[in-house]
Structure formats: C-alpha cells, structure tokens
Short mmCIF file of C-alpha atoms and ligand atoms in Angstrom, two decimals:
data_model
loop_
_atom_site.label_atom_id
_atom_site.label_comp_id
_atom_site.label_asym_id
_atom_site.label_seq_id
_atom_site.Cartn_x
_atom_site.Cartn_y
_atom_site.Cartn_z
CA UNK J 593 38.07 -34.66 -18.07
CA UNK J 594 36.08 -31.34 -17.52
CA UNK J 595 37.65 -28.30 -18.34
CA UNK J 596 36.30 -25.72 -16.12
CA UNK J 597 38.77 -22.87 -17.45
CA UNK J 598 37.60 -19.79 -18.48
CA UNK J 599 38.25 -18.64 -21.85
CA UNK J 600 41.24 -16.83 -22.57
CA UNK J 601 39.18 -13.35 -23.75
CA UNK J 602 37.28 -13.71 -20.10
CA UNK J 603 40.41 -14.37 -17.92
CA UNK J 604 41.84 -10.97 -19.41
CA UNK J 605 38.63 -9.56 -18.23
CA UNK J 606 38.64 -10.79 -14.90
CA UNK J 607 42.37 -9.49 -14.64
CA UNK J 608 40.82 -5.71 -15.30
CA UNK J 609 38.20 -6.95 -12.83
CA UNK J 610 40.73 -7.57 -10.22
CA UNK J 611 42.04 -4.92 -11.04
CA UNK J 612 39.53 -2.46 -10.20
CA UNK J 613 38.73 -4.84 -6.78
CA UNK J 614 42.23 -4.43 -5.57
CA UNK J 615 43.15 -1.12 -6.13
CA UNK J 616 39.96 0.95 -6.37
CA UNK J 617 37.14 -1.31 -4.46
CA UNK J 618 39.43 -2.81 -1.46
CA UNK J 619 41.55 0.37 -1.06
CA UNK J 620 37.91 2.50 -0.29
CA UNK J 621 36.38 -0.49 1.32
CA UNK J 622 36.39 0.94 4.92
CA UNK J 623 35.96 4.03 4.14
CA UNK J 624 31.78 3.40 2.78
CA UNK J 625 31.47 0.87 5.28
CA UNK J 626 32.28 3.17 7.85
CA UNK J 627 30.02 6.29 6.27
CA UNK J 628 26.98 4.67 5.38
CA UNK J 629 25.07 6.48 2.18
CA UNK J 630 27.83 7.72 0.84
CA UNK J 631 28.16 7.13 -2.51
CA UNK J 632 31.41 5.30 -3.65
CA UNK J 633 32.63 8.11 -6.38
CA UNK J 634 35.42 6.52 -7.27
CA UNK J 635 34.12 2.87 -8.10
CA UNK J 636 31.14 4.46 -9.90
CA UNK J 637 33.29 6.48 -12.17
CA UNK J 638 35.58 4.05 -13.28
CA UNK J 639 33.05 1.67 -14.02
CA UNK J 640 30.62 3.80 -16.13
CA UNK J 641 33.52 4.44 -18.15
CA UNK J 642 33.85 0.78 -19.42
CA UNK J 643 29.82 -0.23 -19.17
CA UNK J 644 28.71 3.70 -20.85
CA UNK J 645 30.66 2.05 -24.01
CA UNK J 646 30.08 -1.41 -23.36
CA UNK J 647 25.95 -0.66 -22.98
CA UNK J 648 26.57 1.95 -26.39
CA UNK J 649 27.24 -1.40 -28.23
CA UNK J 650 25.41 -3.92 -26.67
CA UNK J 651 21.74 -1.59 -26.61
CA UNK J 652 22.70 -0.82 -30.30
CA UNK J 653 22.79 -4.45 -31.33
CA UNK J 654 20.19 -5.24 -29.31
CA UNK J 655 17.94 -2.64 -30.98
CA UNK J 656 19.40 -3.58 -34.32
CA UNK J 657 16.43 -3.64 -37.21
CA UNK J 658 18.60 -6.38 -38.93
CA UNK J 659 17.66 -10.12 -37.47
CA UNK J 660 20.63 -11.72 -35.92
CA UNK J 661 22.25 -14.64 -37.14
CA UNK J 662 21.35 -17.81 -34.89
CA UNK J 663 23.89 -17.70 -31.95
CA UNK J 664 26.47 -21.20 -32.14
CA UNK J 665 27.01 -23.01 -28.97
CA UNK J 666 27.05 -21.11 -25.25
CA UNK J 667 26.28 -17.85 -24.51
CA UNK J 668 29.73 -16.66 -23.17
CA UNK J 669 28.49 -13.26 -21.88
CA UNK J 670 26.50 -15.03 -19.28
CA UNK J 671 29.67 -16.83 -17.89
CA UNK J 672 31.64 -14.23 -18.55
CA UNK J 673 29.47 -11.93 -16.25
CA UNK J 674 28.74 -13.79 -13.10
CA UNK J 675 32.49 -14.59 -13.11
CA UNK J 676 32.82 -10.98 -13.05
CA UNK J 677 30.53 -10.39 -10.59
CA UNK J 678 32.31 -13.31 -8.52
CA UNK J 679 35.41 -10.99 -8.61
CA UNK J 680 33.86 -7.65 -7.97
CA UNK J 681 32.46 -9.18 -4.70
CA UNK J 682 35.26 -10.17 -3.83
CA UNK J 683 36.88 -6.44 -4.05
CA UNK J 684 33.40 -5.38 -2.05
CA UNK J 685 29.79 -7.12 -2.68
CA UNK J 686 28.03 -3.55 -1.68
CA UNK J 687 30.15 -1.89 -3.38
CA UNK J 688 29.57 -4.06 -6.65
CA UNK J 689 25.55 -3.81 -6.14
CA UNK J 690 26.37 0.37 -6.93
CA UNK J 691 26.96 -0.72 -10.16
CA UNK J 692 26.24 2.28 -12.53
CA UNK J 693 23.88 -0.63 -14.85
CA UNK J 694 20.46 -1.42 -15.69
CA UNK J 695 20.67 -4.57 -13.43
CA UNK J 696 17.69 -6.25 -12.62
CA UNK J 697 15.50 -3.75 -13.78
CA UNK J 698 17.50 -3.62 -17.41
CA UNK J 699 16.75 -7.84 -16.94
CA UNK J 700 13.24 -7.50 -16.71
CA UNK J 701 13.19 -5.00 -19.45
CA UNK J 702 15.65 -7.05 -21.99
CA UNK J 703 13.10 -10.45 -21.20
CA UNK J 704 10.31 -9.11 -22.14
CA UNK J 705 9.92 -5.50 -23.30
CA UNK J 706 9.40 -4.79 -26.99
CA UNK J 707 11.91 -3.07 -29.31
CA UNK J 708 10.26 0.09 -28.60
CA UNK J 709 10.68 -0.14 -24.50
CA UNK J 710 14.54 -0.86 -24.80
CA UNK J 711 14.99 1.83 -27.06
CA UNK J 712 13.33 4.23 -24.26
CA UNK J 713 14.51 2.81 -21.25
CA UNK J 714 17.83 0.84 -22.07
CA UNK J 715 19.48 3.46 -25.13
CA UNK J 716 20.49 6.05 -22.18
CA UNK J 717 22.71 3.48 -20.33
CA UNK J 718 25.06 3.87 -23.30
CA UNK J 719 25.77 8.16 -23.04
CA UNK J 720 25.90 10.43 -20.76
CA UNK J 721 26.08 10.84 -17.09
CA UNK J 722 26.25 7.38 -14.37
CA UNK J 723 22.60 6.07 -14.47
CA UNK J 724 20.92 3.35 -12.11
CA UNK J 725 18.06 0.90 -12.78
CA UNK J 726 16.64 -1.34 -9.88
CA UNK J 727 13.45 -3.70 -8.95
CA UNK J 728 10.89 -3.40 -6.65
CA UNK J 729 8.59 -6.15 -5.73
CA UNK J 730 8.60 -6.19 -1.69
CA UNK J 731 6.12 -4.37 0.16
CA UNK J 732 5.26 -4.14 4.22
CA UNK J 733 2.40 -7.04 3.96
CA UNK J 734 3.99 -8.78 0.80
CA UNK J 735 8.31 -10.20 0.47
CA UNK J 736 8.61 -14.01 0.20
CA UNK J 737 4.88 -14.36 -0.61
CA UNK J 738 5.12 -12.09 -3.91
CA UNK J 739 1.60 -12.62 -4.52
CA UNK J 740 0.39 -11.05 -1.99
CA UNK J 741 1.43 -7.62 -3.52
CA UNK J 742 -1.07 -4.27 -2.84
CA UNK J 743 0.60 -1.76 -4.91
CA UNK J 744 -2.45 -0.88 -7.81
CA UNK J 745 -2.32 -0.36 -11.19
CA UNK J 746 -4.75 1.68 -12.78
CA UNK J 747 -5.49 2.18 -16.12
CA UNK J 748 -6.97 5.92 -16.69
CA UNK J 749 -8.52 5.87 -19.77
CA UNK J 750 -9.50 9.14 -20.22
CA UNK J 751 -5.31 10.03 -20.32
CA UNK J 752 -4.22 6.74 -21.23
CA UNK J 753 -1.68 6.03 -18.45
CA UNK J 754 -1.50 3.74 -15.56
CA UNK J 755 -1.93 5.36 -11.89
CA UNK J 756 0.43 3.54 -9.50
CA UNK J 757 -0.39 3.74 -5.69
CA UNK J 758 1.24 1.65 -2.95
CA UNK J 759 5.11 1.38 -0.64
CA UNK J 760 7.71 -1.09 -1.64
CA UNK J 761 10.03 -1.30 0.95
CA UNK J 762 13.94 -2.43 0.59
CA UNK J 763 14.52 -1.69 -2.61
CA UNK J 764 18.03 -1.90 -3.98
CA UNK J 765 19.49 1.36 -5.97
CA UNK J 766 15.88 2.90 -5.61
CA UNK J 767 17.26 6.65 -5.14
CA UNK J 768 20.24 5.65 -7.48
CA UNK J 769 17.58 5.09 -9.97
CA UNK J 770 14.70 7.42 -9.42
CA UNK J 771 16.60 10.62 -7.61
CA UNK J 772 19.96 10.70 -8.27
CA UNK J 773 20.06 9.47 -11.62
CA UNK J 774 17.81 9.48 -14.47
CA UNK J 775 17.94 5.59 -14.40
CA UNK J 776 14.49 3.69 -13.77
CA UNK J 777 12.50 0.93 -11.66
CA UNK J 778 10.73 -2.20 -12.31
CA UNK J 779 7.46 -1.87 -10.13
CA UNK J 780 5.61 -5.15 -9.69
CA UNK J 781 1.72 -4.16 -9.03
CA UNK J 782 -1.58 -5.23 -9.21
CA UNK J 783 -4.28 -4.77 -11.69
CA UNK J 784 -6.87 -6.76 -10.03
CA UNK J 785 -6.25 -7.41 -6.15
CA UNK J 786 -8.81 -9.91 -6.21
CA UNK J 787 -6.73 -11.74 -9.11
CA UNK J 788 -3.88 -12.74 -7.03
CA UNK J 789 -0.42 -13.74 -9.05
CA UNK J 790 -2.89 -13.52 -12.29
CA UNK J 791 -3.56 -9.90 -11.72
CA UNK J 792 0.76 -9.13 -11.11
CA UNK J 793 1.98 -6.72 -13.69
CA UNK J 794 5.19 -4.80 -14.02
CA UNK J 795 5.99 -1.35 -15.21
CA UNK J 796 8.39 1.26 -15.49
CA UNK J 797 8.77 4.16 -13.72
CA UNK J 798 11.35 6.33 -15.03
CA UNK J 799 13.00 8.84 -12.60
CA UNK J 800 11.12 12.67 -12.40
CA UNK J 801 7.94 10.51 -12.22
CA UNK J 802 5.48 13.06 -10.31
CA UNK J 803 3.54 10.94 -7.15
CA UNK J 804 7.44 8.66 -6.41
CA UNK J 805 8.92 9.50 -3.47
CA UNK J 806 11.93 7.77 -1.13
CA UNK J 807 10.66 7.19 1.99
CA UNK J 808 12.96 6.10 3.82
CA UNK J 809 16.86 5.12 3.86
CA UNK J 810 17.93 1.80 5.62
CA UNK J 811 20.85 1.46 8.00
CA UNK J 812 22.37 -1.98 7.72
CA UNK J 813 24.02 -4.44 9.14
CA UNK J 814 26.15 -5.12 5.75
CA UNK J 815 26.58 -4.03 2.36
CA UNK J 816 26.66 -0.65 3.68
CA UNK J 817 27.29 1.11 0.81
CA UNK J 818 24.55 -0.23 -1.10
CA UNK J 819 21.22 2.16 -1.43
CA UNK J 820 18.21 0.93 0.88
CA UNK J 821 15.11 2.61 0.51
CA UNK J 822 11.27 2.57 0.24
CA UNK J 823 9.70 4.36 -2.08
CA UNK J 824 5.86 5.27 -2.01
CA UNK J 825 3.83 5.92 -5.10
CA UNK J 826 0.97 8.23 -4.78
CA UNK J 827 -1.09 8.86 -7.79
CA UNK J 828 2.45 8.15 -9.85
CA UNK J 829 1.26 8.03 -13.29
CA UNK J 830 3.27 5.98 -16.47
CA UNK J 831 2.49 5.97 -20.01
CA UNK J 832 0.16 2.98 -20.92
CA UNK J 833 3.36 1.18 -23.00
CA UNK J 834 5.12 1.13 -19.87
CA UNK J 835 4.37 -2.36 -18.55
CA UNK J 836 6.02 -4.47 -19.62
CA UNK J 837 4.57 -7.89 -21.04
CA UNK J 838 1.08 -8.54 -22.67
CA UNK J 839 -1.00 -5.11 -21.66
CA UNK J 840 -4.00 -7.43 -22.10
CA UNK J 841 -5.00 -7.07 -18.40
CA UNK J 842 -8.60 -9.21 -19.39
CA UNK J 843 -6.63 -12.14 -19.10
CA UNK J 844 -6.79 -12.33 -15.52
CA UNK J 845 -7.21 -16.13 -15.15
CA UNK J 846 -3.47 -16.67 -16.67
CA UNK J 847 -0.52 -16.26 -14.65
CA UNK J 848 1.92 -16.09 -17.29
CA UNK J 849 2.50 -12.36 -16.95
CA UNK J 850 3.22 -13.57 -13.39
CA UNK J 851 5.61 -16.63 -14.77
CA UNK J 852 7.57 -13.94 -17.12
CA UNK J 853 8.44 -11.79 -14.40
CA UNK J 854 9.74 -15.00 -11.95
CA UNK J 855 11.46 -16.07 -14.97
CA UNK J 856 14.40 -12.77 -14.28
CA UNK J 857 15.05 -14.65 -10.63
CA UNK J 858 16.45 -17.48 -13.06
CA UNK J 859 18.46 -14.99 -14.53
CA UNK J 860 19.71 -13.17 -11.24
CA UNK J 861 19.89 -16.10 -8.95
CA UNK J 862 23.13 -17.29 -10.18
CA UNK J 863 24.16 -14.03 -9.67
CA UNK J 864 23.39 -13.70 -5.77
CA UNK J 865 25.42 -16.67 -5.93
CA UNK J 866 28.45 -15.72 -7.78
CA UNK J 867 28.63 -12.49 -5.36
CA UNK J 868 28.25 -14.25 -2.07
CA UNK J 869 30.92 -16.73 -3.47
CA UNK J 870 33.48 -13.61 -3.66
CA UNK J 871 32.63 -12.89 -0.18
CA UNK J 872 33.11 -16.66 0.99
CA UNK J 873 36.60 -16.34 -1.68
CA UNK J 874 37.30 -13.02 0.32
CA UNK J 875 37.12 -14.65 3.72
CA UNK J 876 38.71 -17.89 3.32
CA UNK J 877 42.00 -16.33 1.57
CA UNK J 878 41.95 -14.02 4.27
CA UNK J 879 42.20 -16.78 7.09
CA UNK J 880 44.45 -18.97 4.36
CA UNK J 881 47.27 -16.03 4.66
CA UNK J 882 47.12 -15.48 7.90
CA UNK J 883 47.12 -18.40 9.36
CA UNK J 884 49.99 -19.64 6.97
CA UNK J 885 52.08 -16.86 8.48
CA UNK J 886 51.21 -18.01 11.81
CA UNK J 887 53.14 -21.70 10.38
CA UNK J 888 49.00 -23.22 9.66
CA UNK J 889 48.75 -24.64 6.69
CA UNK J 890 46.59 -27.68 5.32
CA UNK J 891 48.93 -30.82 4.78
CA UNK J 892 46.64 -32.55 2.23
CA UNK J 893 49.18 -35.88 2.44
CA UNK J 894 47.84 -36.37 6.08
CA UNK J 895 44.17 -38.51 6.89
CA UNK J 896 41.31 -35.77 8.65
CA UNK J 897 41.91 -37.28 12.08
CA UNK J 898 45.52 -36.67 12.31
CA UNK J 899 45.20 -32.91 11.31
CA UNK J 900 44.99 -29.79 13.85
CA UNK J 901 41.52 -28.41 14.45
CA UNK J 902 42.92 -25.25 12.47
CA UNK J 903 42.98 -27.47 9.31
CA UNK J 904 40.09 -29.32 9.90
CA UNK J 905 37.79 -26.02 9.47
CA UNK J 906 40.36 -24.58 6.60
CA UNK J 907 39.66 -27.63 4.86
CA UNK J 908 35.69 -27.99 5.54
CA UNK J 909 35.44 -24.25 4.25
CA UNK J 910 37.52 -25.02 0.91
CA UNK J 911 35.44 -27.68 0.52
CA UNK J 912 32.25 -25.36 1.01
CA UNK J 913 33.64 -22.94 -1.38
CA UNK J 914 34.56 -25.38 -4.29
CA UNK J 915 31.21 -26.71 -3.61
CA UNK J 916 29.23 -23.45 -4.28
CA UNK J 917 31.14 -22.22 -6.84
CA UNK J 918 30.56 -25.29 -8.78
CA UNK J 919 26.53 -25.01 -8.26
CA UNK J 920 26.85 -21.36 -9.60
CA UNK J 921 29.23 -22.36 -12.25
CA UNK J 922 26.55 -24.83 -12.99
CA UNK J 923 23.42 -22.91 -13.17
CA UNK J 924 24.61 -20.62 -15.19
CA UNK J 925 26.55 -22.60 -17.94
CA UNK J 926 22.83 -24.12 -18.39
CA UNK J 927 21.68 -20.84 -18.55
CA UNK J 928 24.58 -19.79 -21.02
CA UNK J 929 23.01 -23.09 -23.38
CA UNK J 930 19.26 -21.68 -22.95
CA UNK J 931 18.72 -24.54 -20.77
CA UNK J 932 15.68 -24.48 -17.91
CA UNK J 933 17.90 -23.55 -14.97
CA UNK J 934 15.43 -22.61 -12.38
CA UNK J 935 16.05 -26.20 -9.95
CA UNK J 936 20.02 -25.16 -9.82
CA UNK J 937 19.62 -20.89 -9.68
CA UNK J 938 17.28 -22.20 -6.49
CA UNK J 939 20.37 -24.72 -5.76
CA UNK J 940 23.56 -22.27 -6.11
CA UNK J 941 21.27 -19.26 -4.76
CA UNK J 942 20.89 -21.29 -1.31
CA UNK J 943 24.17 -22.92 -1.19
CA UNK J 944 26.20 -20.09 -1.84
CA UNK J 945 24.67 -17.93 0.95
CA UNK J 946 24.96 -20.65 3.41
CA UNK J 947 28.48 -21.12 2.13
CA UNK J 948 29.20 -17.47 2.65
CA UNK J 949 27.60 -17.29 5.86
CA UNK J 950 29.68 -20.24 7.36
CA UNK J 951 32.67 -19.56 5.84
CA UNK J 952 32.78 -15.71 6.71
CA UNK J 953 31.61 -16.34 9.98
CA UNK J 954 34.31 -19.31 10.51
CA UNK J 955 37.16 -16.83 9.30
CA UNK J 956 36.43 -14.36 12.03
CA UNK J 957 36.36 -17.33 14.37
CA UNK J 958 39.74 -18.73 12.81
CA UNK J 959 41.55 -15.20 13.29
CA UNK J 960 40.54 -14.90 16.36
CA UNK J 961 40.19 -11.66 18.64
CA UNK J 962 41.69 -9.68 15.91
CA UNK J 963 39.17 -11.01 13.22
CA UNK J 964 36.73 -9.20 15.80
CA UNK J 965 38.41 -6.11 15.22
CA UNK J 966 38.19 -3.27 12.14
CA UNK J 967 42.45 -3.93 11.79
CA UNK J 968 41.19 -6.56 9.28
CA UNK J 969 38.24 -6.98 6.48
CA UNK J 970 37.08 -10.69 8.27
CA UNK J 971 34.41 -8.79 10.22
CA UNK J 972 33.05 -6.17 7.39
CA UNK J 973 32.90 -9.63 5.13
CA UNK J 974 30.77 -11.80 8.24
CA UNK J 975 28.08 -8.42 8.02
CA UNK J 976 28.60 -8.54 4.11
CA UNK J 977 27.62 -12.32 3.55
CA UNK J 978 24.16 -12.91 5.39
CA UNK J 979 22.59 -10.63 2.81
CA UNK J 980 22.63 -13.56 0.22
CA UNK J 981 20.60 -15.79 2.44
CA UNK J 982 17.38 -12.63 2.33
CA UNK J 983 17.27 -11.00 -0.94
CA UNK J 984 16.02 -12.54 -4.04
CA UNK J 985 14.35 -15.13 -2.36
CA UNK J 986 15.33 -16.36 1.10
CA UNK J 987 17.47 -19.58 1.94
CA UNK J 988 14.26 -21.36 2.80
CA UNK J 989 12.16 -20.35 -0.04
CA UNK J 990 14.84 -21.22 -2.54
CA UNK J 991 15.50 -24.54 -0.70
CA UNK J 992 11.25 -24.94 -1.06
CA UNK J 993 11.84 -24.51 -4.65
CA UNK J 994 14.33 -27.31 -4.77
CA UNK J 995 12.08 -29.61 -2.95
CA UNK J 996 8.97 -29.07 -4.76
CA UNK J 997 11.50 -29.38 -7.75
CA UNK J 998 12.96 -32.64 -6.98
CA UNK J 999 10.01 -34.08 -5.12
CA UNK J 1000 7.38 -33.28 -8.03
CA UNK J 1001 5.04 -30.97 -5.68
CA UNK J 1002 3.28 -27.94 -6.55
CA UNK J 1003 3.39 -24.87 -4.57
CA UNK J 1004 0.26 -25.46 -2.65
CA UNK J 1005 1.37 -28.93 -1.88
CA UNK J 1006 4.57 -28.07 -0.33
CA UNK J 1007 4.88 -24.54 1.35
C1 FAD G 2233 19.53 -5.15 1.81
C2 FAD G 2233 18.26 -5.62 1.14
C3 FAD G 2233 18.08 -5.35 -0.20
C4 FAD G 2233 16.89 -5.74 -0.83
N1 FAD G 2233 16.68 -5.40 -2.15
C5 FAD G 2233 15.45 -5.62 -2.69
C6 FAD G 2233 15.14 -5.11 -4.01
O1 FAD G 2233 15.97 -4.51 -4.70
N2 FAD G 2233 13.87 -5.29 -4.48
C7 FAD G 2233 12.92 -5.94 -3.75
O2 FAD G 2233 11.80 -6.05 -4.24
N3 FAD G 2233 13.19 -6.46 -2.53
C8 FAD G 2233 14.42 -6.29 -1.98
N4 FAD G 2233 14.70 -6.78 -0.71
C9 FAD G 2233 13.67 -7.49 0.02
C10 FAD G 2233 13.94 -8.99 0.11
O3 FAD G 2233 13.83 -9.59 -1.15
C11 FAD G 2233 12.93 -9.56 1.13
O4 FAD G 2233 13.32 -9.10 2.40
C12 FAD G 2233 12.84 -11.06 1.08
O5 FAD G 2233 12.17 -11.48 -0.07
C13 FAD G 2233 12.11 -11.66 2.30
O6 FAD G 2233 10.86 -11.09 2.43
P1 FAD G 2233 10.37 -10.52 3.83
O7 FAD G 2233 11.40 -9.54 4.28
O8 FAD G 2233 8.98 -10.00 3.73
O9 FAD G 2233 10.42 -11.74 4.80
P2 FAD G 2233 9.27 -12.81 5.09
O10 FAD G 2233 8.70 -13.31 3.83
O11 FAD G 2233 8.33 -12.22 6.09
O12 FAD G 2233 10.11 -13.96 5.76
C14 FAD G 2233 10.57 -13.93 7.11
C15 FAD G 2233 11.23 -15.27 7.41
O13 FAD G 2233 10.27 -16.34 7.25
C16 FAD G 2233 10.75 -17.30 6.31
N5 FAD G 2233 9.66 -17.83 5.51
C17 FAD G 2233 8.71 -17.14 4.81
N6 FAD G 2233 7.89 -17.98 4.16
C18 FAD G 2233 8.32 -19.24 4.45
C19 FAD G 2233 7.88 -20.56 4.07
N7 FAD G 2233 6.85 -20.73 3.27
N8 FAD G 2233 8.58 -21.61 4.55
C20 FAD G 2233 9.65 -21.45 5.39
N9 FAD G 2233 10.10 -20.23 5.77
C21 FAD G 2233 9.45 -19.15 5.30
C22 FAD G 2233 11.74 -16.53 5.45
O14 FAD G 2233 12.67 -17.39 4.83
C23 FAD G 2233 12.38 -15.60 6.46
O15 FAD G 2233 13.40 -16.26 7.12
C24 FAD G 2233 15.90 -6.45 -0.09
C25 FAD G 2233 16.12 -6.75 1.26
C26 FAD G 2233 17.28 -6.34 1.88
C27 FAD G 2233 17.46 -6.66 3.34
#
C-alpha cells in the first residue's frame, strides 16, 4: 500500500503552519480583504521571524565553499514546502503570496545564478528588516505568449551595464520588492527583438534601481491583499553580472537561456496548485460543517442515486479535492526525486484551479443566501480561487502543455 503520510518532522511543521493560519491569517482575513493595499503587518512579522533564520541557514549552506555530500533519496524540503503552502492558503492564499521570501524571483536566482549572484541577491533574506523578491515576465502586448516580450536589454559598453526599457504589467510583490523593501525582481527582456524566445534573458533589478517605477496598483477581484502592480523601466540600468544565465548574448540561435527560465514554472507550478488546493480545502470544510449542523452529512454506506442532492455535490467536491491534491502531491514528489515533472506541474497546475474554482463556487451555492453574504469566508474564498486558473500560465495553456505532452506535438503543431 502507498503511504502518503507526511513525515513526522513535517507534520510538526504544518501544526506551526496551522497555527499561524488560524490564529493570525484567518483572524485578519476580512480585515485586508476589505482594505485593499494594506499591508498585512501582522502575518508579515511573524513570518520573517521564522524564514530571516531559516534563509540565515539555508543561503549559508547554499553559499558554502565546501562541496556537499551527494543528497540520499527525496528532497523533503520540496514536500515539505508546498504542503506548507497548502496550509497557509488555506489560512488566506493572498495573504500567503505576502510572504516576506525570495519566491519566484529567489527560484530563478537559486536555478541558475552563480555563487557570486546568491551571495548578492539571496544573503540579505537571512538579516535584517522583511524583504520581498518577485517575477516579472507579462507585459501589455506579451502574457501567455511569453515570447512575444518588448522589454530591451541593452548592453552599454562604455559603463558595462545593461539598460532596461519597457512595462510589465501584473506583477506580484513588485512594490514589496522594489519600494518597500530592499528585496529584488526577476525581469524577463529581450536582447534581440528580432530573436524571439532565443533573444529572452533575465536579470535582476534590485530595489533603489534609478529608471523603475510602479505604475500602477491593481484592484481585484480576489487575493486582495496581495501587491498588483506594473512597473515601467526607463533607462533602468543593472550591473552586467546581473542576468542571470550564460551572458553570452551571441548565441542567439539557442533557446536554452529561454528553456532555463521556463524550467522555474516546473518548480512553481506545483505550488499554484498546492495554494488553490487550500482554498478548495477552505471551502469544502466550510460547507462540510455547516451543513452537518444543519443534520447533512454524506452516508458513504448508501449507492449515489439514493443520496440527497446535498450529498451528491459534497461528495463530487471531495472527490475533486482528493483528486487535485493527489496531482500536486504527485508533481512534486517527482520533483522532490529530480525527476522531469513538467507533464504533471502542467497537470496539478490546471486541475487544482479548476478544482478550486468548482468547489469554492459550489460551497457558496451549498450555503446558500448566507454563503452570498460577508457573515461567512465562502464568498471571499469563490473571489480567492479563480486566480489559480490566470497566473503562471492559464488553465488552457497548461492543459496545451499536457496535450502536446501526451500527444507527442510540438508547440507549433498544437497551439
Ligand atoms: C493577480 C495577478 C497576479 C499576477 N502575477 C504575475 C507576476 O508576478 N508576474 C508576471 O509576470 N505575471 C503575473 N500575472 C500575469 C499572468 O501570468 C497573465 O495574466 C497570464 O499569463 C495570462 O496572460 P494575459 O493576461 O496576457 O492573457 P492572454 O494571454 O491574452 O489570454 C487571454 C485568454 O486567452 C486564452 N489563451 C491565450 N492563448 C491561448 C491558446 N493558445 N489557446 C487557448 N487559449 C488561449 C488564455 O487562456 C486566456 O483565457 C499576474 C496576473 C494576475 C491577474
């Protein structure tokens, strides 16, 4: 039989974790949702007190001159942090994405960048005051079609640095990062328009950059609390060893600079998944309790057509949610044995924000008028979930992936 029990050292993790949901995320919940940019103080504190000294060690070894002994078996950190995640979305997925971390931006840097651009960009997660890191690849004429990006990349020779010019719109923690924090962003430009994906580079901008500015701050239908903004680059210059990668920008016919970079959605898939999963956990336990105190609960002994319509839909939505927790569970214990993952990321990425669509959506519907209302958290959750079918690549691009996966087409055969 499978096992699918976490190990002891991450359930006492995920206790703290549910901790923090239940008494610090959940109890200011309403509160953000309700007064959109304002930053969640109390969530952000408490967790730069753990990361500050869990990034201290982990950037240290990381940095480490000495060569690490070969890792044995699975990479529980991986597990052990999209279960997290799972849990912290549960207590409030916008609230979770406010993260004091490197996130995506720390990903990119930790695939690819050399010794020398983790010690500059990663060391500071580990001391001092909250700091942000985020990613920004979408632009007005350029989201699911990546390669159609316009932001330029310049080198200046005469000063050695690359001029950055362009707007990236949407970007997630982007004054976090660059205003409010002296965090960073991944910026994913061009050094050859012409080029296409081969011409895609990515560098960091580190916040107090002169020529970055925040455009603009979203207003959303969910996540609230999380920061929304576009950010416009005029003239922004980096050191040359800021992009990340080969710097050999001659080789414009290969698209592996390209590859490297697509190679962090394998990486952060799983955990879009694992967050809209807490949503879709949020919602159905929701509807579970209240309906049980209403006298509805599932009688499993019974066949489908004899039960009420109540325990039809429970039923079809703890189906859903075993169902995408599993394809999470999955792509990332591949990922946790260095195993090619990108077929089930795409997989658990889709499924899960369907899942947490449906199921959020079917909550409200369960509870009735009063899931409608702002007495309960079924509504905030409904506005929460459809996020994880649009960022990091949409339900239908990820389900493209799968199909060009499974079916053995390239991209220009099947788009
Ligand atoms: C709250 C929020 C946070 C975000 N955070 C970030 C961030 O941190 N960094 C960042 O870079 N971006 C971020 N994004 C942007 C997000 O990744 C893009 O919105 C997404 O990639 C879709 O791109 P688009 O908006 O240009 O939509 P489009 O690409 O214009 O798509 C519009 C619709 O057409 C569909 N479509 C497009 N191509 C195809 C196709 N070939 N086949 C079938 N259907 C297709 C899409 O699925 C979608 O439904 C964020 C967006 C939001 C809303």
């Amino acid at each position: 039989m499978i096992s699918f029990e976490m190990p002891e050292k991450i359930q006492n993790e995920l206790q703290m974790a549910q901790m923090v949901a239940q008494q610090v995320m959940r109890a200011t919940t309403r509160k953000y949702d309700d007064q959109e940019h304002e930053r969640p103080h109390e969530y952000v504190n408490v967790m730069w007190q753990v990361l500050r000294e869990q990034n201290k060690r982990r950037f240290e070894r990381m940095i480490d001159d000495d060569p690490k002994p070969e890792r044995e078996g699975p990479n529980w950190a991986i597990v052990r942090l999209i279960a997290i995640v799972e849990m912290l979305s549960w207590g409030d997925a916008g609230m979770y994405l406010c993260t004091p971390d490197p996130l995506l931006g720390g990903a990119a840097v930790e695939a690819v960048g050399t010794r020398e651009q983790k010690v500059r960009f990663l060391k500071k997660f580990g001391e001092g005051e909250p700091k942000w890191g985020a990613m920004a690849i979408t632009e007005p004429g350029a989201g699911s079609d990546n390669s159609a990006i316009r932001t330029t990349a310049v080198l200046d020779e005469a000063t050695n640095e690359w001029v950055l010019n362009g707007e990236k719109i949407f970007i997630t923690n982007g004054r976090l990062a660059l205003e409010e924090s002296d965090g960073f962003c991944v910026v994913w430009a061009t050094v050859d328009p012409q080029a296409g994906r081969a011409g895609i580079k990515s560098f960091v901008v580190e916040a107090g950059t002169p020529g970055v500015t925040v455009s603009k701050q979203e207003h959303k239908l969910g996540i609230r609390v999380s920061d929304t903004v576009s950010l416009v680059f005029k003239n922004a210059r980096v050191p040359y060893d800021n992009i990340l990668g080969s710097p050999e920008v001659q080789e414009k016919k290969s698209t592996r600079g390209f590859k490297g970079a697509m190679k962090t959605f394998d990486a952060s898939r799983p955990a879009v998944a694992a967050s809209a999963m807490g949503v879709a956990r949020a919602s159905l336990e929701l509807a579970q309790e209240k309906l049980a105190e209403e006298g509805i609960t599932v009688d499993y002994t019974r066949p489908r057509h004899e039960m009420s319509a109540y325990e039809q839909d429970l039923i079809e939505m703890e189906a859903q949610q075993k169902a995408g927790w599993l394809l999470t569970l999955k792509s990332t214990v591949k990922m946790a044995h260095g195993q090619p993952n990108r077929l089930d990321a795409s997989m658990a990425k889709a499924r899960a924000g369907e899942t947490a669509t449906f199921i959020s959506q079917k909550a409200v519907e369960l509870l009735g008028p009063l899931g409608y209302t702002k007495e309960l958290l079924a509504e905030k959750w409904m506005r929460d979930a459809k996020i994880n079918d649009i960022y990091e690549g949409t339900k239908q691009i990820n389900t493209l992936i799968v199909a060009r996966s499974i079916l053995g087409y390239s991209r220009r055969e099947l788009k």
